[in-house]
Amino acid sequence: MTTLAHISDIHLAPLPPVRFQDLLSKRITGFLNWKLKRNRTLDGDGLSNLIRHMRSQAPDIVAVTGDLTNLALDAEINTAANWLQTVGTPEEVCVCPGNHDAYVRGALEKARERWDGYIAGETVDKSPFPYVRRVGDVAVIACSSAITTPPFFAAGKFDEAQAGRLARCLDVLGEAGYFRMVMIHHPPNVEDRNFRLGLWGAQLFRDVVAKHGAEVILHGHTHKSTIHSIPGPTIDVPVIGVAAAGAAQGGSHDDPARYNLFRVEKSGNGWSCLMREYGFQRLGSEIVMRLQMRVY
């Protein structure tokens, strides 16, 4: 059996000191959003307790689907690097970036350099995404939808070049008999299409999965616990979103902070995959199991 934990949208708090020159960009809108909303994020003991609870489950690997930062300031990127060490080693944790990690030009490159082994793995060529982590019978395929967008946009992009590399990964890993879990920050399902906030190239992503197959898609971005699906070659592929790990417990339209735990094992000629969702309720400070369902 292989166990994978999924968290997303950490939005580490508090925001470090922001210089005036840092706001001469799209960051001004994010800074105002922070002051009006995100400064009430779950931080300190809340986030620490969530991670501690997740680590107590002894996952073989932790998938983090982006948005570790808020404004992608250099100080935030450094803080995120330190925070990742509290989650696990680079061998135990894999990251795909979110739109907040690419908030301004050059930020994503800084994050990739600083986060180093946490955001890297086997690749089909010199391109950094998708990369693959293999753990037991599970292969995690980390795509990137993170791009810099204009103010008031939070969209992501999945292009032809990455689609070709993803198709190759899916084919090779499928033929090798792995349970393929694809992670991407923006949701690729039809229900979450939105030009300003959604995934540009979502149809292309769905086409790749429909032709080459996958077992599960993991995403963040919406700050909500969701379960949808997209077509696969023979059956629909579950698309599972997790609530933001940096969400407040009450007074917000976002779901309270949660993580998902997947237990995967071979079952005859197929797979067995059990998902459990753990996290806070809107009232109280306890972390509870909110959902249990069999994905396969």
mmCIF file of C-alpha atoms in Angstrom:
data_model
loop_
_atom_site.group_PDB
_atom_site.id
_atom_site.type_symbol
_atom_site.label_atom_id
_atom_site.label_comp_id
_atom_site.label_asym_id
_atom_site.label_seq_id
_atom_site.Cartn_x
_atom_site.Cartn_y
_atom_site.Cartn_z
ATOM 1 C CA MET A 1 0.000 0.000 0.000
ATOM 2 C CA THR A 2 1.141 3.536 -0.823
ATOM 3 C CA THR A 3 -0.210 6.548 1.062
ATOM 4 C CA LEU A 4 -0.326 10.047 -0.441
ATOM 5 C CA ALA A 5 -1.421 13.228 1.326
ATOM 6 C CA HIS A 6 -2.669 16.212 -0.669
ATOM 7 C CA ILE A 7 -2.620 19.824 0.537
ATOM 8 C CA SER A 8 -2.859 23.090 -1.340
ATOM 9 C CA ASP A 9 -3.108 26.873 -1.161
ATOM 10 C CA ILE A 10 -1.018 27.418 1.940
ATOM 11 C CA HIS A 11 -0.825 31.235 1.581
ATOM 12 C CA LEU A 12 1.713 31.418 4.378
ATOM 13 C CA ALA A 13 1.059 34.105 6.952
ATOM 14 C CA PRO A 14 1.850 36.640 8.167
ATOM 15 C CA LEU A 15 2.804 38.733 5.157
ATOM 16 C CA PRO A 16 6.390 39.995 5.509
ATOM 17 C CA PRO A 17 7.162 43.738 5.379
ATOM 18 C CA VAL A 18 6.323 45.124 1.935
ATOM 19 C CA ARG A 19 8.366 47.948 0.436
ATOM 20 C CA PHE A 20 6.768 50.679 -1.634
ATOM 21 C CA GLN A 21 8.678 49.575 -4.743
ATOM 22 C CA ASP A 22 7.263 46.060 -4.329
ATOM 23 C CA LEU A 23 3.785 47.461 -4.922
ATOM 24 C CA LEU A 24 4.602 49.060 -8.279
ATOM 25 C CA SER A 25 3.147 46.042 -10.057
ATOM 26 C CA LYS A 26 0.223 43.625 -9.836
ATOM 27 C CA ARG A 27 1.244 43.155 -6.217
ATOM 28 C CA ILE A 28 -0.768 46.234 -5.247
ATOM 29 C CA THR A 29 -4.029 44.349 -5.892
ATOM 30 C CA GLY A 30 -2.806 41.314 -3.963
ATOM 31 C CA PHE A 31 -1.664 43.506 -1.088
ATOM 32 C CA LEU A 32 -5.093 45.133 -0.843
ATOM 33 C CA ASN A 33 -6.728 41.697 -1.013
ATOM 34 C CA TRP A 34 -4.500 40.608 1.851
ATOM 35 C CA LYS A 35 -5.452 43.613 3.964
ATOM 36 C CA LEU A 36 -9.164 43.123 3.294
ATOM 37 C CA LYS A 37 -9.357 39.332 3.495
ATOM 38 C CA ARG A 38 -6.298 37.107 3.706
ATOM 39 C CA ASN A 39 -4.856 38.661 6.867
ATOM 40 C CA ARG A 40 -7.521 36.590 8.650
ATOM 41 C CA THR A 41 -5.959 33.426 7.254
ATOM 42 C CA LEU A 42 -5.349 30.381 9.400
ATOM 43 C CA ASP A 43 -1.740 30.636 10.553
ATOM 44 C CA GLY A 44 0.384 29.825 13.574
ATOM 45 C CA ASP A 45 -0.957 26.914 15.611
ATOM 46 C CA GLY A 46 -3.811 26.185 13.181
ATOM 47 C CA LEU A 47 -1.659 25.426 10.162
ATOM 48 C CA SER A 48 0.950 23.741 12.342
ATOM 49 C CA ASN A 49 -1.711 21.482 13.859
ATOM 50 C CA LEU A 50 -3.039 20.570 10.414
ATOM 51 C CA ILE A 51 0.432 19.595 9.209
ATOM 52 C CA ARG A 52 1.166 17.746 12.445
ATOM 53 C CA HIS A 53 -2.067 15.767 12.051
ATOM 54 C CA MET A 54 -1.228 14.986 8.435
ATOM 55 C CA ARG A 55 2.291 13.838 9.315
ATOM 56 C CA SER A 56 0.867 11.534 11.999
ATOM 57 C CA GLN A 57 -0.720 9.555 9.154
ATOM 58 C CA ALA A 58 2.818 8.740 7.931
ATOM 59 C CA PRO A 59 2.190 9.414 4.225
ATOM 60 C CA ASP A 60 4.766 8.050 1.816
ATOM 61 C CA ILE A 61 4.578 11.279 -0.168
ATOM 62 C CA VAL A 62 2.887 14.668 0.197
ATOM 63 C CA ALA A 63 1.576 16.479 -2.891
ATOM 64 C CA VAL A 64 1.363 20.281 -2.548
ATOM 65 C CA THR A 65 -0.613 21.854 -5.395
ATOM 66 C CA GLY A 66 0.633 25.400 -5.233
ATOM 67 C CA ASP A 67 0.090 28.861 -3.810
ATOM 68 C CA LEU A 68 2.562 28.616 -0.971
ATOM 69 C CA THR A 69 2.979 32.399 -1.145
ATOM 70 C CA ASN A 70 0.694 35.431 -1.401
ATOM 71 C CA LEU A 71 2.612 38.043 -3.410
ATOM 72 C CA ALA A 72 5.663 35.941 -4.341
ATOM 73 C CA LEU A 73 7.966 38.298 -2.456
ATOM 74 C CA ASP A 74 11.529 37.093 -2.029
ATOM 75 C CA ALA A 75 10.970 36.845 1.727
ATOM 76 C CA GLU A 76 7.826 34.743 1.172
ATOM 77 C CA ILE A 77 9.682 32.375 -1.149
ATOM 78 C CA ASN A 78 12.342 31.915 1.526
ATOM 79 C CA THR A 79 9.696 31.379 4.219
ATOM 80 C CA ALA A 80 8.010 28.765 2.031
ATOM 81 C CA ALA A 81 11.317 26.940 1.624
ATOM 82 C CA ASN A 82 11.680 26.766 5.390
ATOM 83 C CA TRP A 83 8.053 25.724 5.815
ATOM 84 C CA LEU A 84 8.468 22.856 3.349
ATOM 85 C CA GLN A 85 11.123 21.405 5.621
ATOM 86 C CA THR A 86 8.501 21.123 8.375
ATOM 87 C CA VAL A 87 6.316 19.075 6.013
ATOM 88 C CA GLY A 88 9.007 16.605 5.039
ATOM 89 C CA THR A 89 12.214 16.051 3.112
ATOM 90 C CA PRO A 90 12.469 16.760 -0.629
ATOM 91 C CA GLU A 91 12.117 13.011 -1.192
ATOM 92 C CA GLU A 92 8.825 13.000 0.755
ATOM 93 C CA VAL A 93 7.243 16.180 -0.625
ATOM 94 C CA CYS A 94 6.554 17.317 -4.176
ATOM 95 C CA VAL A 95 5.248 20.736 -5.215
ATOM 96 C CA CYS A 96 3.600 22.124 -8.309
ATOM 97 C CA PRO A 97 3.349 25.931 -8.391
ATOM 98 C CA GLY A 98 0.219 28.079 -8.273
ATOM 99 C CA ASN A 99 -0.623 31.471 -9.723
ATOM 100 C CA HIS A 100 0.403 33.263 -6.515
ATOM 101 C CA ASP A 101 3.844 31.671 -6.796
ATOM 102 C CA ALA A 102 4.172 33.280 -10.244
ATOM 103 C CA TYR A 103 2.544 36.568 -9.212
ATOM 104 C CA VAL A 104 5.064 38.767 -11.029
ATOM 105 C CA ARG A 105 7.602 38.047 -13.739
ATOM 106 C CA GLY A 106 10.638 36.177 -12.497
ATOM 107 C CA ALA A 107 9.029 35.006 -9.256
ATOM 108 C CA LEU A 108 8.436 31.424 -10.382
ATOM 109 C CA GLU A 109 12.064 31.020 -11.447
ATOM 110 C CA LYS A 110 13.170 32.243 -8.006
ATOM 111 C CA ALA A 111 10.774 29.833 -6.310
ATOM 112 C CA ARG A 112 11.987 26.868 -8.353
ATOM 113 C CA GLU A 113 15.585 27.678 -7.504
ATOM 114 C CA ARG A 114 14.886 28.219 -3.801
ATOM 115 C CA TRP A 115 12.565 25.227 -3.355
ATOM 116 C CA ASP A 116 14.988 23.073 -5.335
ATOM 117 C CA GLY A 117 14.392 19.358 -4.658
ATOM 118 C CA TYR A 118 10.792 19.923 -3.560
ATOM 119 C CA ILE A 119 9.758 20.995 -7.062
ATOM 120 C CA ALA A 120 11.729 18.569 -9.213
ATOM 121 C CA GLY A 121 11.776 14.957 -10.335
ATOM 122 C CA GLU A 122 12.166 12.780 -13.423
ATOM 123 C CA THR A 123 11.380 14.570 -16.686
ATOM 124 C CA VAL A 124 11.124 13.541 -20.328
ATOM 125 C CA ASP A 125 13.459 16.330 -21.476
ATOM 126 C CA LYS A 126 15.055 19.486 -20.072
ATOM 127 C CA SER A 127 11.671 21.130 -19.434
ATOM 128 C CA PRO A 128 10.862 21.253 -15.691
ATOM 129 C CA PHE A 129 7.195 20.240 -16.062
ATOM 130 C CA PRO A 130 5.707 17.804 -15.872
ATOM 131 C CA TYR A 131 8.049 15.961 -13.572
ATOM 132 C CA VAL A 132 7.451 12.524 -12.053
ATOM 133 C CA ARG A 133 7.882 11.082 -8.575
ATOM 134 C CA ARG A 134 7.519 7.303 -8.216
ATOM 135 C CA VAL A 135 6.664 5.883 -4.797
ATOM 136 C CA GLY A 136 5.699 2.237 -4.555
ATOM 137 C CA ASP A 137 2.964 1.558 -7.094
ATOM 138 C CA VAL A 138 2.101 5.265 -7.375
ATOM 139 C CA ALA A 139 3.496 7.731 -9.895
ATOM 140 C CA VAL A 140 2.834 11.401 -9.139
ATOM 141 C CA ILE A 141 2.994 13.587 -12.247
ATOM 142 C CA ALA A 142 3.393 17.276 -11.391
ATOM 143 C CA CYS A 143 2.216 19.708 -14.057
ATOM 144 C CA SER A 144 2.435 23.486 -13.911
ATOM 145 C CA SER A 145 -0.374 25.915 -14.707
ATOM 146 C CA ALA A 146 1.397 28.845 -13.018
ATOM 147 C CA ILE A 147 1.779 31.956 -15.150
ATOM 148 C CA THR A 148 1.987 35.682 -14.512
ATOM 149 C CA THR A 149 -1.332 37.353 -15.338
ATOM 150 C CA PRO A 150 -2.640 40.948 -15.399
ATOM 151 C CA PRO A 151 -4.299 42.533 -12.345
ATOM 152 C CA PHE A 152 -7.650 40.975 -11.369
ATOM 153 C CA PHE A 153 -6.781 37.748 -13.206
ATOM 154 C CA ALA A 154 -5.831 34.485 -11.468
ATOM 155 C CA ALA A 155 -5.882 32.187 -14.476
ATOM 156 C CA GLY A 156 -3.467 29.392 -15.306
ATOM 157 C CA LYS A 157 -2.233 27.964 -18.588
ATOM 158 C CA PHE A 158 -1.645 24.482 -19.965
ATOM 159 C CA ASP A 159 -0.073 24.562 -23.437
ATOM 160 C CA GLU A 160 0.633 22.186 -26.313
ATOM 161 C CA ALA A 161 4.254 21.613 -25.337
ATOM 162 C CA GLN A 162 3.396 20.522 -21.804
ATOM 163 C CA ALA A 163 0.510 18.453 -23.162
ATOM 164 C CA GLY A 164 2.914 16.481 -25.331
ATOM 165 C CA ARG A 165 5.217 15.793 -22.395
ATOM 166 C CA LEU A 166 2.300 14.806 -20.153
ATOM 167 C CA ALA A 167 1.023 12.379 -22.798
ATOM 168 C CA ARG A 168 4.413 10.707 -22.929
ATOM 169 C CA CYS A 169 4.595 10.425 -19.135
ATOM 170 C CA LEU A 170 1.116 8.922 -18.948
ATOM 171 C CA ASP A 171 1.896 6.371 -21.659
ATOM 172 C CA VAL A 172 5.202 5.223 -20.169
ATOM 173 C CA LEU A 173 3.913 5.044 -16.598
ATOM 174 C CA GLY A 174 0.672 3.372 -17.652
ATOM 175 C CA GLU A 175 2.550 0.678 -19.561
ATOM 176 C CA ALA A 176 4.772 0.166 -16.504
ATOM 177 C CA GLY A 177 1.706 -0.480 -14.342
ATOM 178 C CA TYR A 178 1.727 2.589 -12.081
ATOM 179 C CA PHE A 179 -1.288 4.250 -10.469
ATOM 180 C CA ARG A 180 -1.002 7.678 -12.114
ATOM 181 C CA MET A 181 -1.924 10.701 -9.997
ATOM 182 C CA VAL A 182 -1.631 13.996 -11.878
ATOM 183 C CA MET A 183 -1.295 17.189 -9.867
ATOM 184 C CA ILE A 184 -1.948 20.700 -11.192
ATOM 185 C CA HIS A 185 -2.922 23.896 -9.406
ATOM 186 C CA HIS A 186 -5.905 24.974 -11.529
ATOM 187 C CA PRO A 187 -8.861 22.575 -11.909
ATOM 188 C CA PRO A 188 -9.216 21.140 -15.442
ATOM 189 C CA ASN A 189 -12.882 20.080 -15.207
ATOM 190 C CA VAL A 190 -15.677 21.817 -17.108
ATOM 191 C CA GLU A 191 -17.503 22.885 -13.930
ATOM 192 C CA ASP A 192 -14.676 25.271 -12.998
ATOM 193 C CA ARG A 193 -14.155 26.946 -16.367
ATOM 194 C CA ASN A 194 -13.710 30.681 -15.977
ATOM 195 C CA PHE A 195 -11.698 32.894 -18.318
ATOM 196 C CA ARG A 196 -10.469 35.229 -15.584
ATOM 197 C CA LEU A 197 -9.790 32.629 -12.898
ATOM 198 C CA GLY A 198 -9.678 29.227 -14.587
ATOM 199 C CA LEU A 199 -7.300 27.107 -16.640
ATOM 200 C CA TRP A 200 -6.511 28.301 -20.150
ATOM 201 C CA GLY A 201 -5.981 25.078 -22.058
ATOM 202 C CA ALA A 202 -8.277 22.980 -19.856
ATOM 203 C CA GLN A 203 -9.764 21.289 -22.937
ATOM 204 C CA LEU A 204 -6.267 20.356 -24.073
ATOM 205 C CA PHE A 205 -5.571 18.830 -20.656
ATOM 206 C CA ARG A 206 -8.841 16.880 -20.806
ATOM 207 C CA ASP A 207 -8.011 15.655 -24.314
ATOM 208 C CA VAL A 208 -4.662 14.279 -23.137
ATOM 209 C CA VAL A 209 -6.261 12.412 -20.234
ATOM 210 C CA ALA A 210 -9.102 11.139 -22.435
ATOM 211 C CA LYS A 211 -6.601 9.615 -24.858
ATOM 212 C CA HIS A 212 -3.741 8.506 -22.607
ATOM 213 C CA GLY A 213 -5.476 7.864 -19.293
ATOM 214 C CA ALA A 214 -4.819 8.672 -15.645
ATOM 215 C CA GLU A 215 -6.223 7.355 -12.391
ATOM 216 C CA VAL A 216 -6.726 10.551 -10.351
ATOM 217 C CA ILE A 217 -6.308 14.304 -10.893
ATOM 218 C CA LEU A 218 -5.452 16.494 -7.880
ATOM 219 C CA HIS A 219 -5.802 20.278 -7.800
ATOM 220 C CA GLY A 220 -6.208 23.311 -5.575
ATOM 221 C CA HIS A 221 -6.973 26.958 -6.448
ATOM 222 C CA THR A 222 -10.694 27.014 -5.649
ATOM 223 C CA HIS A 223 -10.168 26.825 -1.848
ATOM 224 C CA LYS A 224 -12.985 24.295 -1.702
ATOM 225 C CA SER A 225 -13.357 20.557 -1.211
ATOM 226 C CA THR A 226 -14.711 19.265 -4.526
ATOM 227 C CA ILE A 227 -15.079 16.041 -6.470
ATOM 228 C CA HIS A 228 -15.693 16.105 -10.221
ATOM 229 C CA SER A 229 -14.523 13.974 -13.131
ATOM 230 C CA ILE A 230 -13.260 14.192 -16.686
ATOM 231 C CA PRO A 231 -13.432 11.523 -19.409
ATOM 232 C CA GLY A 232 -10.740 8.845 -19.583
ATOM 233 C CA PRO A 233 -10.127 6.240 -22.286
ATOM 234 C CA THR A 234 -12.622 3.791 -20.742
ATOM 235 C CA ILE A 235 -13.989 5.331 -17.519
ATOM 236 C CA ASP A 236 -14.212 8.807 -16.043
ATOM 237 C CA VAL A 237 -11.181 10.029 -14.097
ATOM 238 C CA PRO A 238 -11.850 11.581 -10.660
ATOM 239 C CA VAL A 239 -10.812 15.240 -10.317
ATOM 240 C CA ILE A 240 -10.380 16.045 -6.621
ATOM 241 C CA GLY A 241 -9.842 19.492 -5.152
ATOM 242 C CA VAL A 242 -8.834 20.185 -1.570
ATOM 243 C CA ALA A 243 -9.727 23.151 0.621
ATOM 244 C CA ALA A 244 -6.983 25.685 1.261
ATOM 245 C CA ALA A 245 -4.608 24.716 4.044
ATOM 246 C CA GLY A 246 -4.355 28.434 4.799
ATOM 247 C CA ALA A 247 -8.110 29.030 5.098
ATOM 248 C CA ALA A 248 -9.790 30.570 8.119
ATOM 249 C CA GLN A 249 -12.173 28.418 10.149
ATOM 250 C CA GLY A 250 -15.111 30.806 10.083
ATOM 251 C CA GLY A 251 -16.358 34.016 8.589
ATOM 252 C CA SER A 252 -15.252 33.133 5.066
ATOM 253 C CA HIS A 253 -16.862 31.683 1.969
ATOM 254 C CA ASP A 254 -13.881 29.310 1.698
ATOM 255 C CA ASP A 255 -14.038 25.854 3.234
ATOM 256 C CA PRO A 256 -12.020 25.523 6.472
ATOM 257 C CA ALA A 257 -8.479 24.165 6.175
ATOM 258 C CA ARG A 258 -8.266 20.499 5.217
ATOM 259 C CA TYR A 259 -6.111 17.830 3.612
ATOM 260 C CA ASN A 260 -6.910 14.641 1.718
ATOM 261 C CA LEU A 261 -5.301 11.262 2.346
ATOM 262 C CA PHE A 262 -5.228 8.556 -0.330
ATOM 263 C CA ARG A 263 -4.364 4.906 0.307
ATOM 264 C CA VAL A 264 -3.555 3.068 -2.923
ATOM 265 C CA GLU A 265 -2.938 -0.634 -3.428
ATOM 266 C CA LYS A 266 -3.218 -3.281 -6.102
ATOM 267 C CA SER A 267 -6.521 -5.152 -6.052
ATOM 268 C CA GLY A 268 -6.451 -8.184 -8.347
ATOM 269 C CA ASN A 269 -6.000 -6.857 -11.859
ATOM 270 C CA GLY A 270 -7.086 -3.372 -10.827
ATOM 271 C CA TRP A 271 -6.664 -0.801 -8.099
ATOM 272 C CA SER A 272 -8.108 0.035 -4.736
ATOM 273 C CA CYS A 273 -7.906 3.712 -3.733
ATOM 274 C CA LEU A 274 -9.532 4.987 -0.550
ATOM 275 C CA MET A 275 -9.718 8.730 0.077
ATOM 276 C CA ARG A 276 -10.263 10.332 3.474
ATOM 277 C CA GLU A 277 -10.680 14.055 4.042
ATOM 278 C CA TYR A 278 -9.450 15.509 7.339
ATOM 279 C CA GLY A 279 -9.691 19.068 8.572
ATOM 280 C CA PHE A 280 -11.346 21.731 10.647
ATOM 281 C CA GLN A 281 -15.050 22.409 10.923
ATOM 282 C CA ARG A 282 -16.428 25.946 10.829
ATOM 283 C CA LEU A 283 -16.901 25.763 14.587
ATOM 284 C CA GLY A 284 -14.428 24.293 17.039
ATOM 285 C CA SER A 285 -10.707 23.665 16.871
ATOM 286 C CA GLU A 286 -10.619 19.894 16.394
ATOM 287 C CA ILE A 287 -9.351 18.205 13.252
ATOM 288 C CA VAL A 288 -11.798 15.498 12.235
ATOM 289 C CA MET A 289 -12.342 13.027 9.406
ATOM 290 C CA ARG A 290 -15.080 14.643 7.335
ATOM 291 C CA LEU A 291 -15.354 12.207 4.442
ATOM 292 C CA GLN A 292 -14.379 8.705 3.414
ATOM 293 C CA MET A 293 -14.937 7.410 -0.108
ATOM 294 C CA ARG A 294 -13.543 4.783 -2.410
ATOM 295 C CA VAL A 295 -12.107 6.351 -5.545
ATOM 296 C CA TYR A 296 -11.370 2.949 -7.128
#
